[in-house]
């Protein structure tokens, strides 16, 4: 149990610790926002990169067959998905991939759907590309979050939706969707000719007792949804490799692949840098033991933070963590206090429309000294009482976060 090694990342030019001031009021916060990890990549990855660097020539590159084989084997072995080499395409990130797909699959002004609260670059992808954003919020009940199928179908019809961006597992609420849930959603999309962009970047970060079902395998027959489906994934979240900018697009349908190829040839981005391929191949080939240990660390951090918060703040609502390393915490029960504290600290109007958003910033940044992802980012003021904390760090930071949040709200 010593494969997961904490790295002190301050002053390494990392966005999470060194880029705080781009988003927050201070640069000295406890960074629990950006979704990457404070852990060293597996040794197999560093060694492969070192060997490649020692080789010393970095001219034009051909992605090796070992890269494709390693990914195909990984998907087959751990996700039961038989991916064919010819279905695989490259993107320098899942975010660029879904931005491009929004442009390919919906015309200007046409509707693209999301289910909020959801990873905010989904919304930006729709809006920045001049498509129309349509939201079908997740339902929250006593048992947690679920998809609202009836409303979803109504919305797809009413808004003439062309594409839906799906987060599976779901960032930020931590759901690992079950087969029946995915199938119901896909059946609705298929009935109404809606393309599904299935963002499965968190697909390896699955907590015990849960299983990730790739959207492509959710049907009764192989390829049941191929004509409406593009799957996006990467080793990025799994192995802490965001900076190598290598992600994988899976398009089983020949016609859809044609659309992708025409678009990416038009912008001349059909392959990535050699370092990305080297790192990703090594991770998929030999990184599994590291990942297994990582999952126990994440689960331990989650249990620790949840236990502490629930003990200190009886009215907190913590979403179950089925997948991802992102914890969704609802502090709405304390909102009156959060707002009145903020109003006392600044001359803030407690009745202002964005009072809850500002108050949460005050609580987290000024009172707790924590950089969190704010709930409002994932779907507007309705989620202002929530925060998302990144658990992929050392236990000490998690304990610190619990201590500070409890102290600030108990004061
Ligand atoms: C759902 C989801 N998609 C995509 C990304 C980022 O993708 P990339 O770094 O490959 O662009 C993230 C990172 O947090 C994410 O949570």
CSV table of C-alpha atoms and ligand atoms in Angstrom, one decimal:
chain,number,residue,atom,x,y,z
A,1,UNK,CA,0.0,0.0,0.0
A,2,UNK,CA,2.6,2.6,-1.0
A,3,UNK,CA,2.0,3.1,-4.6
A,4,UNK,CA,0.1,6.4,-4.1
A,5,UNK,CA,2.5,9.2,-3.4
A,6,UNK,CA,1.5,12.7,-2.5
A,7,UNK,CA,3.3,15.5,-4.3
A,8,UNK,CA,3.7,19.0,-3.0
A,9,UNK,CA,2.5,20.7,-6.2
A,10,UNK,CA,2.8,24.4,-5.1
A,11,UNK,CA,5.3,26.2,-7.4
A,12,UNK,CA,5.1,23.5,-10.1
A,13,UNK,CA,3.0,25.7,-12.4
A,14,UNK,CA,-0.1,23.6,-11.8
A,15,UNK,CA,-3.5,25.1,-12.3
A,16,UNK,CA,-4.9,23.7,-9.0
A,17,UNK,CA,-2.5,25.3,-6.6
A,18,UNK,CA,-0.6,27.9,-8.6
A,19,UNK,CA,-3.6,29.2,-10.6
A,20,UNK,CA,-5.8,30.0,-7.7
A,21,UNK,CA,-5.8,33.7,-8.4
A,22,UNK,CA,-7.4,33.1,-11.8
A,23,UNK,CA,-10.6,32.2,-10.1
A,24,UNK,CA,-10.5,33.0,-6.4
A,25,UNK,CA,-9.8,36.1,-4.3
A,26,UNK,CA,-6.6,34.7,-2.8
A,27,UNK,CA,-3.7,32.5,-3.8
A,28,UNK,CA,-3.1,30.8,-0.5
A,29,UNK,CA,-6.3,28.7,-0.3
A,30,UNK,CA,-6.4,24.9,0.4
A,31,UNK,CA,-7.0,23.8,-3.2
A,32,UNK,CA,-9.8,21.3,-3.5
A,33,UNK,CA,-11.2,22.5,-6.9
A,34,UNK,CA,-9.7,21.5,-10.3
A,35,UNK,CA,-10.3,17.8,-11.0
A,36,UNK,CA,-6.8,16.4,-11.0
A,37,UNK,CA,-4.8,14.7,-8.3
A,38,UNK,CA,-2.0,15.6,-5.9
A,39,UNK,CA,-0.5,12.2,-6.5
A,40,UNK,CA,2.4,11.1,-8.6
A,41,UNK,CA,1.6,9.1,-11.7
A,42,UNK,CA,2.4,5.3,-11.5
A,43,UNK,CA,6.1,4.5,-11.9
A,44,UNK,CA,5.4,2.7,-15.1
A,45,UNK,CA,4.3,6.1,-16.6
A,46,UNK,CA,7.3,8.0,-15.4
A,47,UNK,CA,9.7,5.3,-16.5
A,48,UNK,CA,8.2,5.1,-20.0
A,49,UNK,CA,8.5,8.9,-20.3
A,50,UNK,CA,12.1,8.8,-18.9
A,51,UNK,CA,13.1,6.1,-21.4
A,52,UNK,CA,11.5,8.1,-24.2
A,53,UNK,CA,13.3,11.3,-23.1
A,54,UNK,CA,16.6,9.4,-22.9
A,55,UNK,CA,16.1,8.2,-26.5
A,56,UNK,CA,16.3,11.9,-27.3
A,57,UNK,CA,14.8,12.5,-30.7
A,58,UNK,CA,11.4,14.1,-30.8
A,59,UNK,CA,10.6,14.4,-34.5
A,60,UNK,CA,7.3,13.6,-36.1
A,61,UNK,CA,5.6,10.7,-34.5
A,62,UNK,CA,3.4,7.8,-35.5
A,63,UNK,CA,1.1,6.5,-32.6
A,64,UNK,CA,2.3,3.0,-31.9
A,65,UNK,CA,0.0,0.0,-32.2
A,66,UNK,CA,0.8,-0.7,-28.6
A,67,UNK,CA,-1.2,2.4,-27.6
A,68,UNK,CA,-4.3,1.2,-29.3
A,69,UNK,CA,-3.9,-2.4,-28.1
A,70,UNK,CA,-3.4,-1.3,-24.5
A,71,UNK,CA,-6.6,0.8,-24.6
A,72,UNK,CA,-8.6,-1.9,-26.3
A,73,UNK,CA,-7.5,-4.5,-23.8
A,74,UNK,CA,-8.3,-2.2,-20.9
A,75,UNK,CA,-11.8,-1.5,-22.2
A,76,UNK,CA,-12.4,-5.2,-22.8
A,77,UNK,CA,-11.0,-6.4,-19.5
A,78,UNK,CA,-12.4,-3.7,-17.1
A,79,UNK,CA,-15.5,-2.4,-18.9
A,80,UNK,CA,-16.6,-5.3,-21.1
A,81,UNK,CA,-16.5,-3.1,-24.1
A,82,UNK,CA,-15.1,-4.5,-27.3
A,83,UNK,CA,-13.7,-1.5,-29.0
A,84,UNK,CA,-12.3,-1.8,-32.6
A,85,UNK,CA,-9.1,-0.1,-33.6
A,86,UNK,CA,-10.8,1.6,-36.5
A,87,UNK,CA,-13.4,3.2,-34.2
A,88,UNK,CA,-10.8,5.1,-32.2
A,89,UNK,CA,-10.0,8.8,-32.9
A,90,UNK,CA,-7.8,11.3,-31.0
A,91,UNK,CA,-8.6,14.6,-29.3
A,92,UNK,CA,-6.3,16.7,-27.2
A,93,UNK,CA,-8.9,16.6,-24.4
A,94,UNK,CA,-12.4,15.5,-23.8
A,95,UNK,CA,-13.4,19.1,-23.5
A,96,UNK,CA,-12.2,20.0,-27.0
A,97,UNK,CA,-13.8,16.8,-28.3
A,98,UNK,CA,-17.3,17.7,-27.0
A,99,UNK,CA,-16.9,21.3,-28.2
A,100,UNK,CA,-16.2,19.9,-31.7
A,101,UNK,CA,-19.0,17.4,-31.5
A,102,UNK,CA,-21.5,20.1,-30.6
A,103,UNK,CA,-20.5,21.9,-33.8
A,104,UNK,CA,-20.7,18.6,-35.8
A,105,UNK,CA,-24.0,17.3,-34.5
A,106,UNK,CA,-26.1,20.5,-34.1
A,107,UNK,CA,-26.4,23.4,-36.4
A,108,UNK,CA,-26.1,27.0,-35.3
A,109,UNK,CA,-29.0,28.0,-33.0
A,110,UNK,CA,-30.1,24.3,-32.6
A,111,UNK,CA,-30.7,22.8,-29.2
A,112,UNK,CA,-28.2,20.7,-27.2
A,113,UNK,CA,-29.4,19.3,-23.9
A,114,UNK,CA,-27.6,18.7,-20.6
A,115,UNK,CA,-28.8,17.5,-17.2
A,116,UNK,CA,-27.8,20.0,-14.4
A,117,UNK,CA,-26.2,20.1,-12.0
A,118,UNK,CA,-23.4,19.1,-14.4
A,119,UNK,CA,-19.8,19.8,-15.4
A,120,UNK,CA,-19.9,23.4,-16.4
A,121,UNK,CA,-17.8,23.2,-19.6
A,122,UNK,CA,-20.8,21.3,-21.1
A,123,UNK,CA,-22.9,24.5,-20.9
A,124,UNK,CA,-20.0,26.6,-22.2
A,125,UNK,CA,-19.6,24.2,-25.2
A,126,UNK,CA,-23.1,24.8,-26.2
A,127,UNK,CA,-23.2,28.5,-25.6
A,128,UNK,CA,-19.7,29.4,-26.9
A,129,UNK,CA,-20.5,27.6,-30.1
A,130,UNK,CA,-23.8,29.4,-30.7
A,131,UNK,CA,-26.0,26.4,-30.0
A,132,UNK,CA,-29.1,26.7,-27.8
A,133,UNK,CA,-28.7,25.3,-24.3
A,134,UNK,CA,-31.6,23.2,-23.0
A,135,UNK,CA,-31.6,21.8,-19.5
A,136,UNK,CA,-33.4,18.8,-18.0
A,137,UNK,CA,-32.4,18.9,-14.4
A,138,UNK,CA,-31.6,15.7,-12.5
A,139,UNK,CA,-34.2,14.8,-9.9
A,140,UNK,CA,-33.1,14.8,-6.3
A,141,UNK,CA,-35.0,12.5,-3.9
A,142,UNK,CA,-34.3,10.9,-0.6
A,143,UNK,CA,-32.4,8.1,-2.4
A,144,UNK,CA,-30.2,10.5,-4.3
A,145,UNK,CA,-30.0,11.8,-7.9
A,146,UNK,CA,-31.7,10.3,-10.9
A,147,UNK,CA,-32.6,11.2,-14.4
A,148,UNK,CA,-36.1,12.6,-15.0
A,149,UNK,CA,-37.0,10.6,-18.1
A,150,UNK,CA,-40.5,12.0,-18.7
A,151,UNK,CA,-39.3,15.6,-18.6
A,152,UNK,CA,-36.3,14.6,-20.7
A,153,UNK,CA,-38.5,13.2,-23.5
A,154,UNK,CA,-40.8,16.2,-23.4
A,155,UNK,CA,-37.9,18.6,-23.6
A,156,UNK,CA,-36.3,16.7,-26.5
A,157,UNK,CA,-39.5,16.9,-28.5
A,158,UNK,CA,-40.5,20.4,-27.5
A,159,UNK,CA,-37.1,22.0,-28.1
A,160,UNK,CA,-36.2,19.8,-31.1
A,161,UNK,CA,-33.0,18.8,-29.5
A,162,UNK,CA,-30.2,17.5,-31.7
A,163,UNK,CA,-27.7,16.3,-29.2
A,164,UNK,CA,-27.4,15.5,-25.5
A,165,UNK,CA,-24.1,15.7,-23.5
A,166,UNK,CA,-24.1,12.9,-20.9
A,167,UNK,CA,-21.8,12.7,-17.9
A,168,UNK,CA,-21.2,9.1,-17.0
A,169,UNK,CA,-20.2,8.7,-14.2
A,170,UNK,CA,-21.8,12.0,-13.3
A,171,UNK,CA,-19.7,15.0,-12.3
A,172,UNK,CA,-20.5,16.5,-9.8
A,173,UNK,CA,-23.1,14.3,-8.1
A,174,UNK,CA,-21.0,11.1,-8.2
A,175,UNK,CA,-23.6,8.8,-9.7
A,176,UNK,CA,-22.5,5.7,-11.5
A,177,UNK,CA,-25.5,5.2,-13.8
A,178,UNK,CA,-27.0,1.7,-13.9
A,179,UNK,CA,-27.6,-0.2,-17.1
A,180,UNK,CA,-31.3,0.3,-17.0
A,181,UNK,CA,-31.0,4.1,-16.4
A,182,UNK,CA,-28.6,4.5,-19.3
A,183,UNK,CA,-30.7,2.3,-21.5
A,184,UNK,CA,-33.9,4.3,-20.8
A,185,UNK,CA,-32.1,7.5,-21.6
A,186,UNK,CA,-30.6,6.1,-24.8
A,187,UNK,CA,-34.0,4.7,-25.9
A,188,UNK,CA,-35.5,8.1,-25.5
A,189,UNK,CA,-32.7,9.7,-27.5
A,190,UNK,CA,-33.0,7.1,-30.2
A,191,UNK,CA,-36.7,7.6,-30.6
A,192,UNK,CA,-36.2,11.3,-31.3
A,193,UNK,CA,-33.0,11.1,-33.3
A,194,UNK,CA,-30.9,12.8,-30.7
A,195,UNK,CA,-27.1,12.2,-30.8
A,196,UNK,CA,-25.6,11.3,-27.4
A,197,UNK,CA,-22.1,12.5,-26.5
A,198,UNK,CA,-21.2,10.2,-23.7
A,199,UNK,CA,-18.5,11.7,-21.6
A,200,UNK,CA,-17.0,8.8,-19.7
A,201,UNK,CA,-13.8,10.3,-18.6
A,202,UNK,CA,-14.4,9.2,-15.0
A,203,UNK,CA,-15.1,5.6,-16.0
A,204,UNK,CA,-12.3,4.0,-14.0
A,205,UNK,CA,-13.0,5.9,-10.8
A,206,UNK,CA,-15.7,3.6,-9.5
A,207,UNK,CA,-16.2,2.9,-5.9
A,208,UNK,CA,-16.8,-0.6,-4.5
A,209,UNK,CA,-20.2,-2.0,-5.1
A,210,UNK,CA,-20.7,-0.2,-8.4
A,211,UNK,CA,-20.0,-0.9,-12.0
A,212,UNK,CA,-19.5,1.4,-14.9
A,213,UNK,CA,-21.6,0.5,-17.9
A,214,UNK,CA,-20.3,2.1,-21.1
A,215,UNK,CA,-23.2,3.7,-22.9
A,216,UNK,CA,-22.2,1.7,-26.0
A,217,UNK,CA,-22.8,-1.6,-24.1
A,218,UNK,CA,-26.1,-0.7,-22.4
A,219,UNK,CA,-28.4,-2.1,-25.1
A,220,UNK,CA,-29.7,-5.7,-25.4
A,221,UNK,CA,-27.7,-6.2,-28.6
A,222,UNK,CA,-24.2,-5.1,-29.4
A,223,UNK,CA,-24.1,-1.8,-31.2
A,224,UNK,CA,-27.8,-1.0,-30.4
A,225,UNK,CA,-27.1,2.7,-30.1
A,226,UNK,CA,-24.1,3.0,-32.4
A,227,UNK,CA,-25.9,5.3,-34.9
A,228,UNK,CA,-26.5,8.0,-32.3
A,229,UNK,CA,-23.5,7.6,-30.0
A,230,UNK,CA,-20.0,9.0,-29.6
A,231,UNK,CA,-18.1,8.0,-26.4
A,232,UNK,CA,-15.3,10.2,-25.0
A,233,UNK,CA,-12.8,8.9,-22.5
A,234,UNK,CA,-9.2,9.2,-21.5
A,235,UNK,CA,-6.5,8.1,-19.0
A,236,UNK,CA,-6.5,11.7,-17.8
A,237,UNK,CA,-8.6,11.3,-14.6
A,238,UNK,CA,-7.7,7.7,-13.9
A,239,UNK,CA,-3.9,8.3,-13.9
A,240,UNK,CA,-3.5,12.0,-13.4
A,241,UNK,CA,-2.4,12.8,-16.9
A,242,UNK,CA,-4.4,15.9,-17.8
A,243,UNK,CA,-1.4,17.9,-19.0
A,244,UNK,CA,-0.3,15.3,-21.6
A,245,UNK,CA,-3.5,16.1,-23.5
A,246,UNK,CA,-4.4,12.8,-24.9
A,247,UNK,CA,-8.0,11.6,-25.0
A,248,UNK,CA,-9.9,8.9,-27.0
A,249,UNK,CA,-13.0,9.3,-29.0
A,250,UNK,CA,-14.9,6.1,-29.9
A,251,UNK,CA,-17.2,6.2,-32.9
A,252,UNK,CA,-18.4,2.8,-34.0
A,253,UNK,CA,-20.7,4.2,-36.7
A,254,UNK,CA,-19.1,4.7,-40.1
A,255,UNK,CA,-21.2,7.6,-41.1
A,256,UNK,CA,-20.6,9.5,-37.8
A,257,UNK,CA,-16.9,8.7,-38.1
A,258,UNK,CA,-17.0,10.3,-41.5
A,259,UNK,CA,-18.4,13.5,-40.0
A,260,UNK,CA,-15.7,13.5,-37.3
A,261,UNK,CA,-12.9,12.9,-39.8
A,262,UNK,CA,-14.1,15.7,-42.1
A,263,UNK,CA,-14.2,18.1,-39.2
A,264,UNK,CA,-10.9,17.2,-37.6
A,265,UNK,CA,-9.1,17.1,-41.0
A,266,UNK,CA,-10.5,20.6,-41.5
A,267,UNK,CA,-8.9,21.9,-38.4
A,268,UNK,CA,-5.8,19.6,-38.9
A,269,UNK,CA,-5.9,18.0,-35.5
A,270,UNK,CA,-5.9,14.3,-36.0
A,271,UNK,CA,-3.2,13.3,-33.6
A,272,UNK,CA,-1.4,14.4,-30.5
A,273,UNK,CA,2.1,14.8,-29.1
A,274,UNK,CA,4.3,11.8,-28.6
A,275,UNK,CA,4.6,12.2,-24.8
A,276,UNK,CA,0.8,11.7,-24.4
A,277,UNK,CA,0.9,8.4,-26.3
A,278,UNK,CA,3.9,7.1,-24.4
A,279,UNK,CA,2.3,8.0,-21.0
A,280,UNK,CA,-1.2,6.6,-21.8
A,281,UNK,CA,0.1,3.4,-23.3
A,282,UNK,CA,2.2,2.7,-20.2
A,283,UNK,CA,-0.6,3.6,-17.8
A,284,UNK,CA,-3.1,1.2,-19.5
A,285,UNK,CA,-0.5,-1.6,-19.8
A,286,UNK,CA,0.8,-1.5,-16.3
A,287,UNK,CA,-1.1,1.0,-14.2
A,288,UNK,CA,-3.9,-1.2,-12.8
A,289,UNK,CA,-2.4,-1.9,-9.3
A,290,UNK,CA,-1.8,1.8,-8.9
A,291,UNK,CA,-5.4,2.5,-9.7
A,292,UNK,CA,-6.7,-0.2,-7.3
A,293,UNK,CA,-4.8,1.5,-4.5
A,294,UNK,CA,-5.9,4.9,-5.6
A,295,UNK,CA,-9.5,3.9,-5.3
A,296,UNK,CA,-9.0,2.8,-1.7
A,297,UNK,CA,-7.4,6.2,-0.9
A,298,UNK,CA,-10.3,8.1,-2.5
A,299,UNK,CA,-12.9,5.9,-0.7
A,300,UNK,CA,-11.1,6.4,2.6
A,301,UNK,CA,-10.9,10.2,2.1
A,302,UNK,CA,-14.6,10.3,1.2
A,303,UNK,CA,-15.7,8.3,4.2
A,304,UNK,CA,-13.5,10.4,6.5
A,305,UNK,CA,-14.8,13.7,5.2
A,306,UNK,CA,-18.4,12.5,5.2
A,307,UNK,CA,-18.2,11.2,8.7
A,308,UNK,CA,-16.6,14.4,10.0
A,309,UNK,CA,-19.1,16.7,8.3
A,310,UNK,CA,-22.1,14.7,9.3
A,311,UNK,CA,-20.9,14.6,12.9
A,312,UNK,CA,-20.2,18.3,13.0
A,313,UNK,CA,-23.0,19.6,10.9
A,314,UNK,CA,-26.1,17.4,11.3
A,315,UNK,CA,-28.0,19.1,8.5
A,316,UNK,CA,-25.4,18.7,5.8
A,317,UNK,CA,-26.4,16.5,2.9
A,318,UNK,CA,-23.5,14.6,1.3
A,319,UNK,CA,-24.2,12.8,-2.0
A,320,UNK,CA,-23.2,9.2,-2.0
A,321,UNK,CA,-19.9,8.7,-3.9
A,322,UNK,CA,-20.5,5.9,-6.4
A,323,UNK,CA,-17.8,7.2,-8.8
A,324,UNK,CA,-15.3,10.1,-9.5
A,325,UNK,CA,-13.1,11.6,-6.8
A,326,UNK,CA,-15.4,14.6,-6.5
A,327,UNK,CA,-17.7,15.0,-3.5
A,328,UNK,CA,-20.9,17.0,-3.8
A,329,UNK,CA,-21.9,18.6,-0.5
A,330,UNK,CA,-25.2,20.4,0.1
A,331,UNK,CA,-24.9,23.1,2.8
A,332,UNK,CA,-28.3,24.7,1.9
A,333,UNK,CA,-29.7,24.0,5.4
A,334,UNK,CA,-27.1,26.5,6.7
A,335,UNK,CA,-27.8,29.1,3.9
A,336,UNK,CA,-29.5,31.6,6.2
A,337,UNK,CA,-26.5,31.6,8.5
A,338,UNK,CA,-24.1,31.7,5.6
A,339,UNK,CA,-25.9,34.7,4.1
A,340,UNK,CA,-26.2,36.6,7.3
A,341,UNK,CA,-22.5,36.0,8.1
A,342,UNK,CA,-21.6,37.3,4.7
A,343,UNK,CA,-23.9,40.3,5.0
A,344,UNK,CA,-22.3,41.2,8.3
A,345,UNK,CA,-18.8,40.9,6.9
A,346,UNK,CA,-19.5,43.0,3.8
A,347,UNK,CA,-22.2,45.4,3.4
A,348,UNK,CA,-24.1,42.8,1.3
A,349,UNK,CA,-27.8,42.9,0.6
A,350,UNK,CA,-29.1,39.6,1.9
A,351,UNK,CA,-32.1,39.8,-0.5
A,352,UNK,CA,-30.0,40.3,-3.6
A,353,UNK,CA,-30.5,37.7,-6.3
A,354,UNK,CA,-26.9,36.5,-6.1
A,355,UNK,CA,-26.6,36.8,-2.3
A,356,UNK,CA,-26.3,33.0,-1.8
A,357,UNK,CA,-23.6,32.8,-4.4
A,358,UNK,CA,-21.6,35.6,-2.8
A,359,UNK,CA,-22.2,34.3,0.7
A,360,UNK,CA,-20.9,30.8,-0.3
A,361,UNK,CA,-17.7,32.5,-1.7
A,362,UNK,CA,-17.3,34.4,1.5
A,363,UNK,CA,-17.7,31.2,3.6
A,364,UNK,CA,-15.3,29.1,1.6
A,365,UNK,CA,-12.6,31.7,0.7
A,366,UNK,CA,-12.7,34.1,3.6
A,367,UNK,CA,-13.8,31.9,6.5
A,368,UNK,CA,-12.5,28.5,5.5
A,369,UNK,CA,-9.6,29.4,3.2
A,370,UNK,CA,-10.7,26.7,0.8
A,371,UNK,CA,-10.9,26.7,-3.0
A,372,UNK,CA,-13.9,24.6,-3.9
A,373,UNK,CA,-16.0,24.3,-7.0
A,374,UNK,CA,-19.1,26.3,-6.3
A,375,UNK,CA,-22.4,24.6,-6.8
A,376,UNK,CA,-23.7,27.6,-8.8
A,377,UNK,CA,-21.1,26.9,-11.6
A,378,UNK,CA,-22.9,23.6,-12.3
A,379,UNK,CA,-26.3,25.0,-13.0
A,380,UNK,CA,-27.0,28.5,-11.5
A,381,UNK,CA,-28.1,30.0,-8.3
A,382,UNK,CA,-30.3,27.0,-7.5
A,383,UNK,CA,-27.2,25.1,-6.5
A,384,UNK,CA,-25.6,28.0,-4.6
A,385,UNK,CA,-25.9,26.0,-1.4
A,386,UNK,CA,-23.7,23.2,-2.7
A,387,UNK,CA,-19.9,22.8,-3.1
A,388,UNK,CA,-17.8,20.2,-4.9
A,389,UNK,CA,-14.6,19.1,-3.2
A,390,UNK,CA,-11.8,17.2,-4.8
A,391,UNK,CA,-10.8,14.1,-2.7
A,392,UNK,CA,-7.7,13.2,-4.7
A,393,UNK,CA,-5.3,14.7,-2.2
A,394,UNK,CA,-3.6,13.6,1.1
A,395,UNK,CA,-5.8,12.8,4.1
A,396,UNK,CA,-4.4,15.8,6.0
A,397,UNK,CA,-6.0,18.2,3.5
A,398,UNK,CA,-9.3,16.4,3.7
A,399,UNK,CA,-9.2,16.6,7.5
A,400,UNK,CA,-8.3,20.3,7.3
A,401,UNK,CA,-11.2,21.0,5.0
A,402,UNK,CA,-13.7,19.2,7.4
A,403,UNK,CA,-12.3,21.1,10.4
A,404,UNK,CA,-12.5,24.5,8.7
A,405,UNK,CA,-16.0,24.1,7.3
A,406,UNK,CA,-17.4,22.8,10.6
A,407,UNK,CA,-15.7,25.6,12.6
A,408,UNK,CA,-17.0,28.3,10.2
A,409,UNK,CA,-20.6,27.1,10.3
A,410,UNK,CA,-20.6,26.4,14.0
A,411,UNK,CA,-19.2,29.8,14.9
B,1,LIG,C1,-17.0,15.2,-17.0
B,1,LIG,C2,-15.6,15.7,-17.4
B,1,LIG,N1,-15.3,15.8,-18.7
B,1,LIG,C3,-14.1,16.3,-19.1
B,1,LIG,C4,-13.2,16.7,-18.2
B,1,LIG,C5,-11.8,17.3,-18.7
B,1,LIG,O1,-11.4,16.7,-19.9
B,1,LIG,P1,-10.1,17.1,-20.6
B,1,LIG,O2,-9.1,17.5,-19.6
B,1,LIG,O3,-9.7,15.8,-21.2
B,1,LIG,O4,-10.4,18.1,-21.6
B,1,LIG,C6,-13.5,16.7,-16.9
B,1,LIG,C7,-12.5,17.2,-15.9
B,1,LIG,O5,-12.9,17.5,-14.8
B,1,LIG,C8,-14.7,16.2,-16.5
B,1,LIG,O6,-15.1,16.1,-15.2
